CSV table of N, CA and C in Angstrom, one decimal:
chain,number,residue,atom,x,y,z
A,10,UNK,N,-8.7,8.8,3.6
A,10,UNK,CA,-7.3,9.2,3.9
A,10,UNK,C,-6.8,8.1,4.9
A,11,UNK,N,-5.9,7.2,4.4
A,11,UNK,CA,-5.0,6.4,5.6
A,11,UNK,C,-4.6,7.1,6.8
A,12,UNK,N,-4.4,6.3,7.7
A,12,UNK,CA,-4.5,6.6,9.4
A,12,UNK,C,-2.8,6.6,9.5
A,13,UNK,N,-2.2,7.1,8.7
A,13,UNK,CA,-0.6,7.3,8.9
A,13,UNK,C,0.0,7.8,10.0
A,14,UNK,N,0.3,7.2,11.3
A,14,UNK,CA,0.7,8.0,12.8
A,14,UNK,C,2.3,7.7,12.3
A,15,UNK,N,3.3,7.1,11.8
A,15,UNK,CA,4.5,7.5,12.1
A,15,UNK,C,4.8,6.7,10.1
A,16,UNK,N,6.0,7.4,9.5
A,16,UNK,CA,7.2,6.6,8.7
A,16,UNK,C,8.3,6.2,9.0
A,17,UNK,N,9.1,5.4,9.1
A,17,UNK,CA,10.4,5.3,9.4
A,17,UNK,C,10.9,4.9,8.4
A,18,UNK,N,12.7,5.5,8.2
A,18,UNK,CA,13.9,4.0,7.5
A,18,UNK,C,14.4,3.8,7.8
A,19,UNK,N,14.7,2.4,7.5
A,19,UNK,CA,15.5,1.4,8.5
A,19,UNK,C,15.5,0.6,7.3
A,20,UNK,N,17.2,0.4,7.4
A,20,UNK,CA,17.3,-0.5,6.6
A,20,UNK,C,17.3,-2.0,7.0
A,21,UNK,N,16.4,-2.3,8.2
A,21,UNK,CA,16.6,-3.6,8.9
A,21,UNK,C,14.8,-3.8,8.9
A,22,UNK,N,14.3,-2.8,8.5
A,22,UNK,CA,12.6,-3.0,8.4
A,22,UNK,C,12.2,-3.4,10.0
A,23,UNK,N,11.8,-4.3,9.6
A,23,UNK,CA,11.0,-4.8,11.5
A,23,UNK,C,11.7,-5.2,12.2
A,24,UNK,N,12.0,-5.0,12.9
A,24,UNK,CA,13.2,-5.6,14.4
A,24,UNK,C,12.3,-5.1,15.8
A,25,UNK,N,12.4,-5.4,17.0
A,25,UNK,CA,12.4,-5.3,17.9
A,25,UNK,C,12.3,-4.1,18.6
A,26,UNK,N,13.0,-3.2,18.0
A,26,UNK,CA,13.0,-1.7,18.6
A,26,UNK,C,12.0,-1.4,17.8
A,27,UNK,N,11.7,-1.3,16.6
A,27,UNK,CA,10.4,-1.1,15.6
A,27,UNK,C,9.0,-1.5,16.3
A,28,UNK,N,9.5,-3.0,16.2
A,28,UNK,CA,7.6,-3.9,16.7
A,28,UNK,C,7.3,-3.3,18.2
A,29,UNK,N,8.1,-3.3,19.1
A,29,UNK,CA,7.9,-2.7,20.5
A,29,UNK,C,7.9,-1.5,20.9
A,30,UNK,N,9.4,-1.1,20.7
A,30,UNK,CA,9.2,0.3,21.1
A,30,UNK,C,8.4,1.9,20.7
A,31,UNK,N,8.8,1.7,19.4
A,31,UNK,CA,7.9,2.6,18.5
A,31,UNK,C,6.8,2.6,18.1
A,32,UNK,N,6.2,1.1,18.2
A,32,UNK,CA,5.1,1.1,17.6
A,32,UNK,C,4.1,1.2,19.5
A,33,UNK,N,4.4,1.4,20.2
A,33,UNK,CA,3.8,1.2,21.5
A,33,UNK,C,3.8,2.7,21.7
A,34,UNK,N,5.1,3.5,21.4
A,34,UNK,CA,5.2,4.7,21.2
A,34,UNK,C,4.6,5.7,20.3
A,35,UNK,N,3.8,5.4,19.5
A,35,UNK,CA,3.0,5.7,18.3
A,35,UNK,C,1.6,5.3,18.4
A,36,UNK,N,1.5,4.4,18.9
A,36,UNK,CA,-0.3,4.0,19.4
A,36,UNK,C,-0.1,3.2,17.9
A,37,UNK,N,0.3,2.2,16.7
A,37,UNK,CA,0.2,1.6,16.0
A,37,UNK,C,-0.3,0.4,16.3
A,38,UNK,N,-1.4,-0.2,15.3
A,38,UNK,CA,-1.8,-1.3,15.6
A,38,UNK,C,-1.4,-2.2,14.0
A,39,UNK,N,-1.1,-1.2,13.3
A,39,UNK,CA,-0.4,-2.0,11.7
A,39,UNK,C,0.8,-1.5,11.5
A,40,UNK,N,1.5,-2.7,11.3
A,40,UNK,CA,2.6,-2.6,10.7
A,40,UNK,C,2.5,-2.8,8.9
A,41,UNK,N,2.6,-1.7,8.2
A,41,UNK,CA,3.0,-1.9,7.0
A,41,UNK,C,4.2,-1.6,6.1
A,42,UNK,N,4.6,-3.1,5.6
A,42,UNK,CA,6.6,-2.8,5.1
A,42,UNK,C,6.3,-2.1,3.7
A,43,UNK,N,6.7,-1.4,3.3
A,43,UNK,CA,6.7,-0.8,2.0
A,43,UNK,C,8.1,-1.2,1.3
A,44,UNK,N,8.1,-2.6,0.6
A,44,UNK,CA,9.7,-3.2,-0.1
A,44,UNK,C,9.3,-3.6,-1.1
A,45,UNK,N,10.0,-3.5,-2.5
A,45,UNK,CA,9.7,-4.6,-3.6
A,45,UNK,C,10.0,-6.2,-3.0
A,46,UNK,N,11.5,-6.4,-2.6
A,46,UNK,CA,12.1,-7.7,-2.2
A,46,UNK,C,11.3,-8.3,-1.1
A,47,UNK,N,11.2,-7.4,-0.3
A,47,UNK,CA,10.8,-8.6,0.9
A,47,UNK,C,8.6,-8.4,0.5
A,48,UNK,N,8.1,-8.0,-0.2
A,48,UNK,CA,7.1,-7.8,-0.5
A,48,UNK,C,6.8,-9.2,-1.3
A,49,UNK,N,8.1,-10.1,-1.9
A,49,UNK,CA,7.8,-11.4,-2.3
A,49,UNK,C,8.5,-12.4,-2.3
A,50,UNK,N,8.9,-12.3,-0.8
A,50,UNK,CA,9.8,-13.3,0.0
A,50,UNK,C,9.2,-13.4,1.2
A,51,UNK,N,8.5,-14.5,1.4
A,51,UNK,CA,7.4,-15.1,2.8
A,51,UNK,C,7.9,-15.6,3.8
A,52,UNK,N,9.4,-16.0,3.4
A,52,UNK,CA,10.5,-15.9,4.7
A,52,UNK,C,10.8,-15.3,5.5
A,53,UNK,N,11.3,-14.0,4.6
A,53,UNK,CA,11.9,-12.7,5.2
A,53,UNK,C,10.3,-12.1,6.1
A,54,UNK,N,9.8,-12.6,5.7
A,54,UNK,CA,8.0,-11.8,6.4
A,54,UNK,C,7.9,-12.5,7.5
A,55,UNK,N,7.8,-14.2,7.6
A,55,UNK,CA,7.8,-14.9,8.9
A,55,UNK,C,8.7,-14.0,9.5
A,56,UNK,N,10.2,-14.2,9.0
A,56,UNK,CA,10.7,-13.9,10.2
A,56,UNK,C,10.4,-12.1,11.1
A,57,UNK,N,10.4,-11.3,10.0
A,57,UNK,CA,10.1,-10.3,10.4
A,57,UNK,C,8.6,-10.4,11.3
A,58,UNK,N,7.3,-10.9,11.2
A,58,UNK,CA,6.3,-11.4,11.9
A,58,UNK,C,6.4,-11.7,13.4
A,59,UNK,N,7.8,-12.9,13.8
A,59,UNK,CA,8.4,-12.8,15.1
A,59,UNK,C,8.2,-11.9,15.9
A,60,UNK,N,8.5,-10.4,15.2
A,60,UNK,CA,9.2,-9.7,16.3
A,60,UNK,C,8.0,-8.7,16.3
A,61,UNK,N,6.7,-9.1,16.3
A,61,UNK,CA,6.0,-8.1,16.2
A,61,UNK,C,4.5,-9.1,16.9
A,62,UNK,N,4.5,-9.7,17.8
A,62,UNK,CA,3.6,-10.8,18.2
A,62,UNK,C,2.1,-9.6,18.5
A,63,UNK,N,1.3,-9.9,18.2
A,63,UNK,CA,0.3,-8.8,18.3
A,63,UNK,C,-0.2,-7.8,17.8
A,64,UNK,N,0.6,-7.5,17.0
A,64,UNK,CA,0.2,-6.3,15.4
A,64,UNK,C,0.2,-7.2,14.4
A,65,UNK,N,-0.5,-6.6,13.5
A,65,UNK,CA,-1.1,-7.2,12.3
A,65,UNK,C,0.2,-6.7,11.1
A,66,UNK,N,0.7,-7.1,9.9
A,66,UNK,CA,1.5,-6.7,9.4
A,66,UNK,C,1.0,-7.1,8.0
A,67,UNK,N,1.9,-6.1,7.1
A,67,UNK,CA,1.1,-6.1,5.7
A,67,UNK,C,2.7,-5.7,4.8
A,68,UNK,N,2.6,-6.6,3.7
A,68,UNK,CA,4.1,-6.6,2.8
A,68,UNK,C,3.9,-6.4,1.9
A,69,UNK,N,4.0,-4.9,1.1
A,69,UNK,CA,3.6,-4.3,-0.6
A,69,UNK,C,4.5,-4.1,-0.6
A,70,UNK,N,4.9,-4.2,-2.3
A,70,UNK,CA,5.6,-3.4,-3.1
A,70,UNK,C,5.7,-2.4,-3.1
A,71,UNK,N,6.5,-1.3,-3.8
A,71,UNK,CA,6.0,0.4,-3.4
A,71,UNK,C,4.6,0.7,-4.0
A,72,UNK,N,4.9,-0.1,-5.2
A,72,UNK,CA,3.2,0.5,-5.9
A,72,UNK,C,2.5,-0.1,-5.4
A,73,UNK,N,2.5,-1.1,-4.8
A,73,UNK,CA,1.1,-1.8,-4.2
A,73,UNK,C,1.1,-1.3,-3.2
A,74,UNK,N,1.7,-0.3,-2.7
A,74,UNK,CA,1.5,0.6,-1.3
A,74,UNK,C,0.6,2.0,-1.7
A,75,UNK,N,1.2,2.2,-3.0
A,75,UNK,CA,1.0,3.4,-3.3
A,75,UNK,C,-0.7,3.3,-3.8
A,76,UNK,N,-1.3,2.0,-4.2
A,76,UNK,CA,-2.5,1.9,-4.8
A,76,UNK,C,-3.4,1.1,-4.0
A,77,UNK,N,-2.8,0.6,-2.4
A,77,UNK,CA,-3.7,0.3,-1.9
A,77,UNK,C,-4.1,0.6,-0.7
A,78,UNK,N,-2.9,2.0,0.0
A,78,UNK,CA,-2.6,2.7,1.2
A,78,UNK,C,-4.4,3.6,1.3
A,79,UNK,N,-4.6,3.9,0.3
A,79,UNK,CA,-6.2,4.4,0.4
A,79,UNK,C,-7.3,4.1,0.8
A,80,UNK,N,-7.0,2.2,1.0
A,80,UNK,CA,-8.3,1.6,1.1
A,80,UNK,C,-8.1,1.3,2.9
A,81,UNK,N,-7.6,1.7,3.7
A,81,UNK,CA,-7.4,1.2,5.1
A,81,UNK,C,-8.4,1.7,5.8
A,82,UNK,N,-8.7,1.0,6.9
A,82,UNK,CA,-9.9,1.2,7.6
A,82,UNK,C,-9.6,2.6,8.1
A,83,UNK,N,-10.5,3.5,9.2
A,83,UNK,CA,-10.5,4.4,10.0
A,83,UNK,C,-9.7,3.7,10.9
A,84,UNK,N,-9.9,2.5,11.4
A,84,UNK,CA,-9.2,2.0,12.3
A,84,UNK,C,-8.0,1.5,12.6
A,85,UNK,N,-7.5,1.3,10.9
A,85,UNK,CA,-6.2,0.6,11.1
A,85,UNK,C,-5.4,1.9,11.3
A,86,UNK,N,-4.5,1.9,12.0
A,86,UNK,CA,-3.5,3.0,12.9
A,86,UNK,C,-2.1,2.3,12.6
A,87,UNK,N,-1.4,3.1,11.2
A,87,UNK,CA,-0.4,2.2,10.5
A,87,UNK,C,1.1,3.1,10.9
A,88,UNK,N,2.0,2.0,11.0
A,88,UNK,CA,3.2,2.4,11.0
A,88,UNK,C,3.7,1.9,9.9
A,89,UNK,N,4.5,2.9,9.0
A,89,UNK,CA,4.6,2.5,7.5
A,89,UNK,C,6.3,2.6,7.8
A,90,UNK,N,6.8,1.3,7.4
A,90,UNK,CA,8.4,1.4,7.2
A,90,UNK,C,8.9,1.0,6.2
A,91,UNK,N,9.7,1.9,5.4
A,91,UNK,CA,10.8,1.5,4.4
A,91,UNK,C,12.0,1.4,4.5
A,92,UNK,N,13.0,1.3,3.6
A,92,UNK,CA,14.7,0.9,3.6
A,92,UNK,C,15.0,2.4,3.5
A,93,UNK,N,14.6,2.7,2.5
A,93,UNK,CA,16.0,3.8,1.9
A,93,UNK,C,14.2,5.2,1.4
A,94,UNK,N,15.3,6.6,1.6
A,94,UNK,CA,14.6,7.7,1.7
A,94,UNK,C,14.1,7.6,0.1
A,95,UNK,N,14.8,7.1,-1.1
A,95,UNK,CA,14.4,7.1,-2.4
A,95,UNK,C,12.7,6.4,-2.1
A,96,UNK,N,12.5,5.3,-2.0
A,96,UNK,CA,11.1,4.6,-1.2
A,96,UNK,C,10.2,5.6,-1.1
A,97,UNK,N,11.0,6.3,0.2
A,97,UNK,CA,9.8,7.3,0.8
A,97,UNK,C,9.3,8.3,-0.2
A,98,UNK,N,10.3,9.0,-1.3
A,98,UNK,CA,10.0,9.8,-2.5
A,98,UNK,C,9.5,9.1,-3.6
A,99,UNK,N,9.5,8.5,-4.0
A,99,UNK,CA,8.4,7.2,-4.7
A,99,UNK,C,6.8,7.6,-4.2
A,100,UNK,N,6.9,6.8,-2.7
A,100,UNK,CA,5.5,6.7,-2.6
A,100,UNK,C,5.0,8.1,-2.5
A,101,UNK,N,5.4,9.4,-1.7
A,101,UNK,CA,4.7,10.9,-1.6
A,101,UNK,C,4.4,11.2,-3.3
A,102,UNK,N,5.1,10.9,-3.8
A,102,UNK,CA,5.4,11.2,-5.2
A,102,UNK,C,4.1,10.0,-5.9
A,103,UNK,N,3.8,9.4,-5.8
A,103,UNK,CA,2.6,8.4,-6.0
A,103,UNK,C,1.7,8.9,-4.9
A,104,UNK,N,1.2,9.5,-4.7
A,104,UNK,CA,0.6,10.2,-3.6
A,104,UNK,C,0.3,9.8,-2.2
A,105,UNK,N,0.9,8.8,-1.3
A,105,UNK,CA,0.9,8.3,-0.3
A,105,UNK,C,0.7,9.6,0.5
A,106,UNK,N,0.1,9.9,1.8
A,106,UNK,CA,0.0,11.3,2.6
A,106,UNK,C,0.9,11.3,4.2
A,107,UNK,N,2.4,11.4,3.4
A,107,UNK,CA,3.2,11.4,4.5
A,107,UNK,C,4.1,12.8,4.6
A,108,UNK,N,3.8,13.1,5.9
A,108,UNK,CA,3.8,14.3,5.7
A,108,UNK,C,5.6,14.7,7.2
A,109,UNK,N,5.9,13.7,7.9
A,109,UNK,CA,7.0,13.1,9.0
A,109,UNK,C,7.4,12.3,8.3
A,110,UNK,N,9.1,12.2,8.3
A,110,UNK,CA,9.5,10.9,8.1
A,110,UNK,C,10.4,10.7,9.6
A,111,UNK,N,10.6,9.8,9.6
A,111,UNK,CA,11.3,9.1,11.0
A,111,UNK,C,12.9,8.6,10.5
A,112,UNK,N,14.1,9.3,10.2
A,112,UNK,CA,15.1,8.3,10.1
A,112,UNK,C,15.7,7.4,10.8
A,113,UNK,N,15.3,6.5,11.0
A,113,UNK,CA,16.3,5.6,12.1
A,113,UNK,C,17.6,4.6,12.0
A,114,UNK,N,17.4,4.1,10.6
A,114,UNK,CA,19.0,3.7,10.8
A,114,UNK,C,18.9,3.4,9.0
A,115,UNK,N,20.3,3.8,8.8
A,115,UNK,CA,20.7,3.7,7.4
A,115,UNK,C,22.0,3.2,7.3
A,116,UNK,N,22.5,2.0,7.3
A,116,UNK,CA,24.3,1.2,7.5
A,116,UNK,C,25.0,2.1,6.7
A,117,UNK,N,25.9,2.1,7.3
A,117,UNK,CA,27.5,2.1,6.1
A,117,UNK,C,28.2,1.5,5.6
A,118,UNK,N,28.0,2.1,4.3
A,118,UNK,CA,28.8,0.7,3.1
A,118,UNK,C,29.8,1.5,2.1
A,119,UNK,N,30.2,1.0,1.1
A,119,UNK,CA,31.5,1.7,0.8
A,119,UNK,C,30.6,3.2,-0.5
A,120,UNK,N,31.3,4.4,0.2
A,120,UNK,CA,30.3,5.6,-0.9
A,120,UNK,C,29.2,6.3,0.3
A,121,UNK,N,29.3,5.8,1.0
A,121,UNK,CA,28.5,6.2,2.2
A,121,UNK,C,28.8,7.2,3.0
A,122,UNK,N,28.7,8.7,3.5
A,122,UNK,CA,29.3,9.4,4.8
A,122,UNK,C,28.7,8.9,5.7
A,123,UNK,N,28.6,8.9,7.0
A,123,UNK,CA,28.1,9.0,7.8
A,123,UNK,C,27.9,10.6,8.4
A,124,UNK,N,26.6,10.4,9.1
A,124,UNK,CA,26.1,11.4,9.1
A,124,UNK,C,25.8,11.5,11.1
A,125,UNK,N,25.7,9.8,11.5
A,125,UNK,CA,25.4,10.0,12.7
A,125,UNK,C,26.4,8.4,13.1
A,126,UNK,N,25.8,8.1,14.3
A,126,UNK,CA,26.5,6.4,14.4
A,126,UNK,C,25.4,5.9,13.8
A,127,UNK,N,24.3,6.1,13.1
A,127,UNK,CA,23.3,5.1,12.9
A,127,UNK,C,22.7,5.2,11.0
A,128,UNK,N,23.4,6.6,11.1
A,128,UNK,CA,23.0,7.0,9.3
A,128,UNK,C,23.9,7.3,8.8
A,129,UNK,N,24.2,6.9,7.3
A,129,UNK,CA,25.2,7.0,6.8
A,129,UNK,C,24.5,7.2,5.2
A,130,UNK,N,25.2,8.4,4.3
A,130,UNK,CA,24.3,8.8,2.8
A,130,UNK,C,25.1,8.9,2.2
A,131,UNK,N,24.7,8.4,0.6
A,131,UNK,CA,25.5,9.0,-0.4
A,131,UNK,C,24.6,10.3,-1.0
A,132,UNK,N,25.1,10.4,-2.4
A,132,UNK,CA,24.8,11.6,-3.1
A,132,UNK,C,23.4,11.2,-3.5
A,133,UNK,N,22.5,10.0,-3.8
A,133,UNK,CA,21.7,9.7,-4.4
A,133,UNK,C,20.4,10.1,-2.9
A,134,UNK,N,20.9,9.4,-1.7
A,134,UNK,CA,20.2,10.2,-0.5
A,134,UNK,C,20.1,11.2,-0.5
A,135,UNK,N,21.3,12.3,-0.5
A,135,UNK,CA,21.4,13.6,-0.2
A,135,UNK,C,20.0,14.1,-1.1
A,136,UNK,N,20.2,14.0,-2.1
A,136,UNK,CA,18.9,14.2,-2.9
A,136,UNK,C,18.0,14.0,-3.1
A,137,UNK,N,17.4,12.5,-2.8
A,137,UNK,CA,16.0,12.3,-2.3
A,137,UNK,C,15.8,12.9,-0.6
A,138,UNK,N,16.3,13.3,0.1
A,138,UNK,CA,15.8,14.0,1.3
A,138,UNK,C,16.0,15.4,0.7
A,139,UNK,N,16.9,15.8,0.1
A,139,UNK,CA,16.2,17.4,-0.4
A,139,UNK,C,15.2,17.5,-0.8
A,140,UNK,N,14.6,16.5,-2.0
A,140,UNK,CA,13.1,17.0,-2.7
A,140,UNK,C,12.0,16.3,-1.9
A,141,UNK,N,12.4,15.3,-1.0
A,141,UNK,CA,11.5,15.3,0.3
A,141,UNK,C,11.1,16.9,1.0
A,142,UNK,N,12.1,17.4,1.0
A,142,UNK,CA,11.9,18.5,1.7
A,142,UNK,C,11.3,19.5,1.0
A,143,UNK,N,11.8,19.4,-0.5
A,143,UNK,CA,10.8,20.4,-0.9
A,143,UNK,C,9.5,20.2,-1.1
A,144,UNK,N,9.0,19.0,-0.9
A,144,UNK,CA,7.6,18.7,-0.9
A,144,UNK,C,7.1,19.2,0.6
A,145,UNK,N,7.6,19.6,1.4
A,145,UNK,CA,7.2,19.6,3.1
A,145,UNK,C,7.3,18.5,3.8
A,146,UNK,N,8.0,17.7,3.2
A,146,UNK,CA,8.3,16.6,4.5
A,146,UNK,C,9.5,17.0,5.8
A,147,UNK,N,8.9,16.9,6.7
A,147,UNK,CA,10.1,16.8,7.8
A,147,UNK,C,10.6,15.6,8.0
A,148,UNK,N,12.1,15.9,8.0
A,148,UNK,CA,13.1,14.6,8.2
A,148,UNK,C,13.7,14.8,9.6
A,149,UNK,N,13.8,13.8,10.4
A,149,UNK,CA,14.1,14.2,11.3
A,149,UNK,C,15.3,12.3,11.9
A,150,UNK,N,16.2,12.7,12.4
A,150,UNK,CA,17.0,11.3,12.7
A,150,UNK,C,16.5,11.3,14.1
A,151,UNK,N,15.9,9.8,14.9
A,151,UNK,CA,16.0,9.4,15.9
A,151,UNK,C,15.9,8.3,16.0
A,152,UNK,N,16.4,8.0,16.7
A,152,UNK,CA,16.6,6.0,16.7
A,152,UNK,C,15.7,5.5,17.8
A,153,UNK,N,15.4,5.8,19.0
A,153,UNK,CA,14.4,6.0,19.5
A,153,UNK,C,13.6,7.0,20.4
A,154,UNK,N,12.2,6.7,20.8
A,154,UNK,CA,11.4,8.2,21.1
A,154,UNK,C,12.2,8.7,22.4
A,155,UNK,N,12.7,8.5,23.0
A,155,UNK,CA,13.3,9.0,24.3
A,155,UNK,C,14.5,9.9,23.5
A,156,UNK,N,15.3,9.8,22.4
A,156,UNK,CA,15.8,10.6,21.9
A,156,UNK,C,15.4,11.7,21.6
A,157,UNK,N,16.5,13.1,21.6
A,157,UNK,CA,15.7,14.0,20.6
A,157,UNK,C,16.2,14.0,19.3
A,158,UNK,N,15.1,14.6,18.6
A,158,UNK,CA,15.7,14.5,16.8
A,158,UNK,C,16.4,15.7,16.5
A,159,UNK,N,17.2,15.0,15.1
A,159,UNK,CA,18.3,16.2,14.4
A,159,UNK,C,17.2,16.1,13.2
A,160,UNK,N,17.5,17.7,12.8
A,160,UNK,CA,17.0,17.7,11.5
A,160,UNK,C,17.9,17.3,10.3
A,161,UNK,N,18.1,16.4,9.6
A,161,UNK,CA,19.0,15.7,8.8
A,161,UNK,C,19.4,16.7,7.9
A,162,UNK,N,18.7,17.7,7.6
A,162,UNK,CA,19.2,18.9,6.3
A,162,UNK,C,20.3,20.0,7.3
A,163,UNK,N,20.3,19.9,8.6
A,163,UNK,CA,21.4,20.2,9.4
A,163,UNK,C,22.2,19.4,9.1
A,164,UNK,N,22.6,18.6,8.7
A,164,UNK,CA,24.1,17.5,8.8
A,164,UNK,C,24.2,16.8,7.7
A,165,UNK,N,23.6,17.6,6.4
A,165,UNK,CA,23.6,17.6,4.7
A,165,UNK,C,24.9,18.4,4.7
């Protein structure tokens, strides 16, 4: 069983508040992106790599998350981030064992509500966090740990 201590989405993947705050806040020593796109773009990885000087980082596709999230040491202590809540229902759904999701930032674009200053859903969200939910995932919005969380099916 992978060493899963936190999920988040963010549709900005690794940034600074991610590599630092959260993952220091979580006791993480892996960062793993779960993206098709940036999973085979070595650019977008460098630069994401930047911001994380001292953790190890790992770039699958969803299915190559889904087929290789099993094989992680006892020791690796992974922080798994994706873009969008569809992702997170993919991988539970390919059996990843995430059982927290972390929302932290989802932009607003045109078709979008906002839900908070930092999340914003359409109809296709609304519904992959419902059947997140009906699997037992807790969804919870916080942007960072000194916050406290809203339960996102409150502000559905």
């Amino acid at each position: 069983m992978p060493n899963i201590l936190w999920t988040r989405i963010d549709n900005r993947l690794i940034h600074g508040q991610v590599a630092v705050t959260w993952s220091n806040h979580v006791g993480s020593n892996l960062i793993v992106v779960a993206n098709d796109e940036v999973a085979k773009d070595p650019l977008q990885q460098s630069l994401m790599d930047m911001a994380v000087p001292g953790l190890d980082t790992r770039y699958f596709t969803i299915q190559e998350t889904i087929d290789k999230i099993g094989q992680a040491s006892d020791e690796q202590k992974i922080a798994l981030i994706v873009k969008t809540p569809q992702d997170v229902l993919k991988l539970v759904r390919g059996g990843v064992p995430i059982r927290k999701v972390n929302i932290g930032n989802m932009h607003y674009s045109e078709g979008k509500e906002p839900l908070t200053n930092t999340v914003a859903v359409d109809e296709q969200d609304k519904e992959a966090f419902r059947n997140l939910h009906r699997l037992g995932i807790l969804l919870e919005i916080r942007r960072v740990p000194s916050e406290k969380g809203k339960n996102i099916l409150d502000l559905l």
